[in-house]
Each structure stands twice: as C-alpha cells, then as structure tokens.
C-alpha cells in the first residue's frame, strides 16, 4: 500500500484566512499558491449514510498534524448534491451547514460550479444554496465582496485571476431538455452526459484568446473526451445488455458495466465526458480547438467519474497530458454515491516556476492511510512561470 506523508499546517505554512488578493509567503521566502481541487461531494446521499463528505474533508484539511494540509483557495467542480431528481431545500440547508465547518478559511475562498446532479430549472437550487456569484447571501452565506479574488461572469460561466493564473469556470447544463439533460419536468436520474451551451463555448474561446500571455486553468464538472480514466465513448456506462441477455430481476443499468447509471433516454454513450455543445452530440468543440492550438490552455480540472487512485482504463489514469495541457480528474469526495475511494488533489504553484506539484489527498483509509498518498503525486508543466501579480 502507498504511504501517507505527514504534512504540518498553521505554524509552518501559515493557513490564516486570506485578505483580499493576498497570498502568504512561506518561511523560505519563495511564495506559493496552494489550490485544493475537490468535487462530487454528493452531500445528501452521503448524509443519509451518516457521513459528512464536505464537512469531513474541510475539517481534515484544517487540522494540524497527520492528514491535514494548508490551502489558499479551493474549487468544488460540481455535484455537491446527490439527488437523482431536482435537489431540494433540505439538502441546500445541509450544504450550507457543512460549509460552516470552515474555521481557518472563509466560505468565499471556495469557488464552485454546477454538476449534473445539481440541476433543476435554471439551476435555481445551485444559485440559491451554492451561489458562486453571491446572488442569495441570506441563504448561501456567500458575500461577493468578500471573495479574495473577485469573479466576473454569471453562475453558468465566470472567470477570476490569481496573479497571471486565469480560472475559467463552466457549469454543466443538465437542466436542458432530453436527451441533453433532465429537462424542466425533472426526469429522474443523473443524465450523466456533460453539456454546455454554445454561448459558454464561445465565451471560453474569447477568454483563452484574450489571455494568451497568462496561465489558463479551465474547470468543468466533466473531463474532455479521451483525456483521463473512463472518459471515452461508452466508457462511462458500458454498452447495455442486448434484449434477452439481462438476467431476470436485474436492472438493465446495473447489468451494464461502467461508472455511471444507464439512462437510454439520455446519451449513455457519452456518460463520462463533455458530450453536448448546444445540443450537438459528441460535439468535441473544446477538443478540436485544443488540437488545432496545442498549449492554448495549461490545465483542465474536472471530476464526475468516481474511482480509485490506481484506476487506469484504456491507458488513461486520473492525470494525463494531451494537446499541451494537463487534465486532472480530482474527484470524488463521496464514498457512498457510486463511491470508490474519497479523494481530492492539492496543486502547489510556486512564484517564478513553470512546474506545479500535484498531490493526491485521501479522505478515508479505504485505499491507503488518510492524507497524502505519495505514490500518486505528479509534477506537471505550465506554459509560463507562475507570477503572483498579473
């Protein structure tokens, strides 16, 4: 089994709450920026099993001693809800309660986007309780003016900068009509194939082209096609059993192999990657753009497909390089929603360096001791050195 590296916080690294735009300097004088990449907490599903996926990970990160770690800013890349239908207010209140576990960080240091399980009409639930833009501070507790790095945009797509590092945050659109998503009537099920609108893709292109002098990190709930584990055609759910081959009494989607449920009324073939753009199936709009302009972005962070740290399918693991960029599936925090091994990633950017340290964090002892798992640490390259000032 891989071993965990003990990582001390507070005194050694300074885990104090960030003032607006400030990044602490470590003792050696060379500044670092630590990004905690998380997702797929599926709060309601896990809570029904007596666990707190989000609050538990937060408490672990802020503890001193083994298992804890320092971070300056966190991403949650969607599926904070675990509902198979529209998420409800009770789960929303539970999400807010679990975020309140933060002690040495502010709620506004966590930047979120929406996943397929967060969908209801117009993503009203996500906008009310997760609230990336601070539209509903009375319910969410998010104060837009307390963001350490202000955001520009809407709940669906927004950007913010940390020095010369530009974050492009894009939510999934599982509220669109079938087969793209659940539709406004709320068809039951995850409808796992990823989707964005053409407006979001056009926004992403404009941002990429306008900031070619910086480092660009794109984030979506889903990974792009054939980048990381389980992100190929039919890899998310497996081909369904043929008529007459499903054993009596066994649900068809359970009989099919895969990471996600089988929803024939959706797009099961694209269940584990960003499959739709403006309703066009297997659009590969982002993939085509990056293939034509390698190095246009530096990082793509997503989740959606839950697995174990050592998973490798068709030669692809959780961290892979393609089109001059590094793709990182950072998920999932859940253990009980199609759960495997709860995990996340810690990315450390260093002033003046074009190398990023990517550490695997385990949140239970299910795979290996809780904390850093050295065997799956990676070092990735950026197109330019990281700078604290833009």
XYZ file of C-alpha atoms in Angstrom:
390
model
C 0.000 0.000 0.000
C 1.218 3.541 -0.652
C 2.107 5.530 2.410
C 0.976 8.922 3.544
C 3.303 11.859 4.013
C 2.762 13.774 7.243
C 2.061 17.391 6.446
C 2.039 20.070 9.162
C -0.050 23.204 8.795
C -0.519 26.544 10.548
C 2.856 27.298 12.140
C 4.945 26.034 9.231
C 2.868 27.245 6.309
C 0.573 29.943 7.619
C -3.025 28.804 6.991
C -4.541 32.115 8.057
C -7.576 33.489 6.289
C -6.632 35.399 3.128
C -7.114 39.097 2.912
C -8.416 40.209 -0.489
C -5.882 39.161 -3.115
C -3.209 38.196 -0.583
C -1.136 35.006 -0.705
C 1.033 34.084 2.284
C 4.796 33.673 1.887
C 6.355 30.519 3.358
C 9.347 30.695 5.647
C 11.883 30.254 2.837
C 10.689 33.494 1.232
C 9.527 31.968 -2.059
C 5.787 32.451 -2.336
C 3.463 29.589 -3.146
C -0.213 29.395 -4.045
C -1.998 26.227 -2.938
C -5.138 25.186 -4.777
C -7.331 22.471 -3.274
C -9.287 20.824 -6.118
C -12.371 18.890 -5.000
C -15.756 17.813 -6.288
C -18.590 15.297 -6.219
C -19.396 15.659 -2.514
C -22.976 14.400 -3.138
C -23.859 15.786 0.277
C -27.406 14.422 0.581
C -26.551 10.874 -0.491
C -23.672 10.626 1.952
C -25.596 12.270 4.803
C -28.228 9.549 4.600
C -25.426 7.087 5.392
C -24.409 9.075 8.475
C -21.328 10.742 6.991
C -20.405 14.326 6.076
C -18.447 14.249 2.831
C -17.938 18.015 2.535
C -17.587 18.979 6.196
C -15.392 15.966 6.891
C -12.941 16.910 4.142
C -12.912 20.528 5.306
C -12.148 19.517 8.904
C -9.394 17.188 7.724
C -7.771 19.933 5.645
C -7.744 22.386 8.548
C -6.485 20.024 11.213
C -2.899 20.184 12.394
C -0.736 17.115 12.113
C -1.108 13.945 10.017
C -3.849 14.103 7.389
C -4.154 17.887 7.398
C -2.844 20.285 4.774
C -2.728 24.006 4.064
C -4.592 25.612 1.152
C -5.248 29.147 -0.035
C -8.205 28.633 -2.348
C -10.476 25.670 -3.142
C -12.524 24.573 -6.139
C -15.559 22.323 -5.983
C -16.211 21.128 -9.534
C -19.870 20.179 -9.166
C -22.257 17.506 -7.920
C -22.436 18.962 -4.458
C -25.960 17.485 -4.490
C -26.604 13.763 -4.562
C -30.233 13.933 -5.658
C -31.462 11.751 -8.519
C -34.252 14.273 -9.132
C -34.304 18.009 -8.519
C -32.253 18.874 -5.408
C -34.357 20.313 -2.583
C -34.112 22.987 0.098
C -33.341 20.459 2.838
C -30.194 19.383 1.001
C -29.391 23.023 0.314
C -29.514 23.849 4.008
C -27.311 20.828 4.693
C -24.736 22.078 2.161
C -24.640 25.474 3.910
C -24.342 23.772 7.302
C -21.395 21.673 6.124
C -19.612 24.681 4.627
C -19.873 26.222 8.091
C -17.266 23.670 9.213
C -14.672 26.115 7.822
C -12.655 27.617 10.660
C -9.356 28.996 9.287
C -10.814 29.848 5.873
C -13.776 31.891 4.659
C -16.660 30.420 2.697
C -15.698 32.807 -0.111
C -12.353 31.034 -0.525
C -14.248 28.102 -2.076
C -15.213 28.646 -5.735
C -17.887 26.328 -7.109
C -19.520 25.301 -10.374
C -22.539 23.090 -11.031
C -22.588 19.409 -11.985
C -25.273 17.220 -13.498
C -26.827 16.298 -10.114
C -27.143 19.982 -9.153
C -29.681 20.632 -11.924
C -33.204 21.979 -11.599
C -34.889 24.576 -13.851
C -32.419 27.427 -14.454
C -30.209 25.907 -11.750
C -32.203 27.789 -9.120
C -31.074 25.399 -6.362
C -27.389 25.873 -7.178
C -27.817 29.647 -7.407
C -29.615 29.764 -4.046
C -27.573 27.465 -1.849
C -24.129 27.156 -3.509
C -24.333 30.620 -5.034
C -20.987 31.273 -6.802
C -21.863 34.889 -7.620
C -23.320 35.853 -4.224
C -26.866 36.355 -5.584
C -28.517 34.997 -2.448
C -26.298 35.699 0.565
C -29.165 35.251 3.037
C -29.483 31.583 2.077
C -25.950 30.702 0.967
C -23.873 32.890 3.260
C -21.705 33.905 0.284
C -20.767 37.596 0.253
C -19.493 38.561 -3.201
C -17.345 41.417 -1.883
C -15.501 39.013 0.424
C -14.093 36.925 -2.405
C -10.285 37.077 -2.132
C -10.190 37.116 -5.944
C -13.277 38.786 -7.470
C -15.208 36.918 -10.127
C -16.501 38.199 -13.473
C -19.487 36.494 -15.040
C -22.591 34.524 -14.102
C -23.420 31.320 -12.235
C -23.099 29.441 -15.547
C -19.669 30.714 -16.524
C -17.282 33.044 -14.738
C -13.613 33.939 -14.546
C -11.215 35.150 -11.882
C -7.468 35.678 -11.636
C -4.770 34.808 -9.146
C -1.746 36.689 -10.407
C -1.190 35.569 -14.008
C -3.286 32.419 -13.463
C -6.741 32.736 -15.059
C -9.549 30.430 -13.912
C -12.365 29.725 -16.396
C -15.256 28.112 -14.501
C -18.040 26.445 -16.533
C -21.121 24.727 -15.118
C -22.836 21.688 -16.600
C -26.298 22.239 -18.176
C -28.261 19.175 -17.159
C -31.440 21.280 -16.978
C -31.780 21.257 -20.775
C -34.382 19.073 -22.459
C -33.817 15.395 -23.185
C -31.654 13.806 -24.437
C -29.218 16.524 -23.335
C -30.453 16.690 -19.731
C -33.278 16.011 -17.287
C -35.469 18.735 -18.743
C -37.660 21.177 -16.847
C -40.017 18.447 -15.647
C -37.205 16.779 -13.775
C -36.868 13.299 -15.223
C -35.406 11.059 -12.567
C -31.767 10.056 -12.880
C -28.368 11.640 -13.220
C -28.401 12.022 -17.026
C -24.627 11.918 -16.776
C -23.526 13.078 -20.259
C -21.951 16.529 -19.924
C -23.323 19.632 -21.651
C -22.620 23.319 -22.159
C -24.325 25.885 -24.337
C -22.717 27.335 -27.448
C -22.610 30.656 -25.604
C -20.399 29.113 -22.939
C -18.060 27.594 -25.514
C -17.798 30.943 -27.354
C -17.103 32.704 -24.040
C -14.370 30.176 -23.271
C -12.717 30.751 -26.683
C -12.760 34.524 -26.219
C -11.204 34.240 -22.765
C -8.496 31.866 -23.986
C -7.592 34.068 -26.931
C -7.633 37.284 -24.887
C -5.292 35.895 -22.210
C -2.672 34.022 -24.198
C 0.015 35.813 -22.176
C -1.073 34.089 -18.960
C -1.624 30.642 -17.476
C -5.121 29.297 -18.139
C -6.942 26.786 -15.957
C -10.294 25.571 -17.325
C -12.744 23.848 -14.997
C -15.930 21.944 -15.761
C -17.713 19.118 -13.985
C -16.795 16.752 -16.828
C -13.492 15.903 -18.437
C -12.961 16.163 -22.184
C -13.154 13.096 -24.410
C -10.364 10.544 -24.074
C -8.291 12.567 -21.632
C -8.499 10.776 -18.263
C -9.811 7.494 -16.879
C -13.253 6.473 -18.170
C -13.675 9.480 -20.480
C -14.101 7.677 -23.781
C -17.149 6.684 -25.791
C -19.209 4.127 -23.811
C -16.543 4.029 -21.079
C -18.821 5.742 -18.576
C -21.594 3.173 -18.603
C -20.632 0.355 -20.957
C -22.809 -0.932 -23.746
C -26.163 -2.130 -22.401
C -27.021 -5.808 -22.436
C -28.804 -6.931 -25.580
C -32.509 -7.838 -25.362
C -32.874 -11.209 -23.710
C -29.431 -11.087 -22.085
C -30.372 -9.219 -18.916
C -30.848 -11.751 -16.111
C -34.355 -11.830 -14.684
C -34.779 -9.418 -11.803
C -31.576 -7.488 -12.574
C -31.934 -3.847 -13.559
C -30.563 -3.201 -17.029
C -28.295 -0.331 -15.997
C -26.806 -2.400 -13.178
C -26.009 -5.186 -15.610
C -24.137 -2.835 -17.933
C -20.527 -2.182 -16.960
C -19.463 1.327 -16.135
C -19.022 4.178 -13.668
C -22.453 5.774 -14.237
C -26.044 4.616 -14.458
C -27.507 3.674 -17.813
C -30.200 6.130 -18.979
C -31.273 5.138 -22.503
C -33.450 8.235 -22.845
C -30.333 10.378 -22.450
C -26.947 9.782 -24.058
C -25.373 6.797 -22.262
C -22.579 6.556 -24.828
C -21.250 9.939 -23.623
C -21.915 9.435 -19.921
C -18.439 10.332 -18.696
C -17.292 13.329 -20.724
C -18.440 16.723 -22.011
C -20.613 15.289 -24.766
C -23.047 18.047 -25.832
C -22.449 21.614 -27.014
C -25.721 23.384 -27.843
C -27.429 20.008 -28.067
C -24.985 18.667 -30.652
C -23.956 15.141 -29.591
C -20.299 14.170 -29.334
C -19.538 17.746 -30.364
C -15.846 17.740 -29.342
C -15.760 21.524 -29.731
C -13.162 22.021 -26.993
C -11.138 19.035 -28.177
C -10.984 20.304 -31.767
C -9.949 23.765 -30.635
C -7.140 22.431 -28.444
C -5.960 20.022 -31.134
C -5.570 22.956 -33.529
C -3.851 25.151 -30.939
C -1.801 22.950 -28.568
C -0.831 24.755 -25.396
C -3.768 27.181 -25.592
C -4.604 26.212 -22.008
C -2.397 24.787 -19.291
C -4.794 22.840 -17.069
C -8.275 21.308 -17.204
C -9.729 20.277 -13.847
C -12.917 18.234 -13.558
C -14.400 15.182 -11.923
C -17.716 13.354 -12.435
C -16.220 9.854 -12.761
C -15.584 8.363 -9.309
C -12.915 5.723 -8.998
C -9.839 4.520 -7.105
C -6.448 6.263 -7.262
C -4.856 3.405 -9.185
C -7.567 3.130 -11.856
C -6.364 3.023 -15.455
C -8.736 2.350 -18.337
C -7.562 2.109 -21.944
C -4.211 3.554 -20.923
C -5.653 6.617 -19.182
C -5.280 7.463 -15.479
C -6.585 10.416 -13.430
C -3.797 12.791 -14.513
C -2.867 12.873 -18.183
C -1.273 15.248 -20.685
C -2.786 15.989 -24.097
C -2.769 18.931 -26.537
C -0.043 20.616 -24.479
C -2.267 20.720 -21.375
C -2.620 18.630 -18.225
C -6.014 17.084 -17.439
C -6.807 16.259 -13.805
C -9.827 14.340 -12.552
C -9.755 15.426 -8.910
C -12.859 13.575 -7.658
C -14.667 12.387 -5.660
C -15.279 13.395 -2.026
C -18.163 10.939 -1.729
C -17.845 7.354 -0.562
C -21.482 6.318 -0.878
C -22.730 7.777 -4.186
C -21.295 5.297 -6.684
C -18.403 5.577 -4.294
C -14.958 4.130 -4.536
C -12.232 5.976 -2.629
C -12.878 9.567 -1.407
C -10.075 11.779 -2.666
C -9.073 15.221 -3.929
C -5.930 16.970 -5.230
C -3.696 19.721 -3.907
C -1.888 21.801 -6.553
C 1.040 23.950 -5.433
C 2.153 26.813 -7.692
C 5.481 28.478 -6.891
C 6.437 32.043 -7.755
C 8.700 32.084 -10.817
C 8.289 28.385 -11.594
C 6.553 26.684 -14.533
C 6.222 23.426 -12.591
C 3.182 22.537 -10.452
C 3.202 19.902 -7.749
C 0.008 17.801 -7.799
C -0.599 15.753 -4.648
C -3.302 13.176 -4.056
C -5.260 13.570 -0.812
C -7.175 10.593 0.598
C -10.154 11.344 2.861
C -10.653 7.862 4.337
C -8.468 4.829 4.973
C -10.340 2.817 2.346
C -7.462 2.710 -0.175
C -4.482 3.760 1.962
C -3.958 5.790 5.142
C -5.827 9.091 5.138
C -3.771 12.082 3.994
C -1.216 12.478 1.202
C -0.613 9.395 -0.925
C 2.935 9.741 -2.247
C 2.701 7.037 -4.905
C 0.263 9.158 -6.951
C 1.982 12.531 -6.666
C 2.687 14.141 -10.038
C 4.682 17.101 -11.348
C 3.189 18.948 -14.308
C 4.449 21.679 -16.588
C 2.938 25.061 -17.355
C 3.496 27.093 -20.494
C 4.813 30.015 -18.463
C 6.187 30.657 -14.967
C 3.585 31.447 -12.322
C 3.575 35.032 -11.062
C 1.711 36.438 -8.074
C 0.978 39.645 -9.970
C -0.786 39.716 -13.321
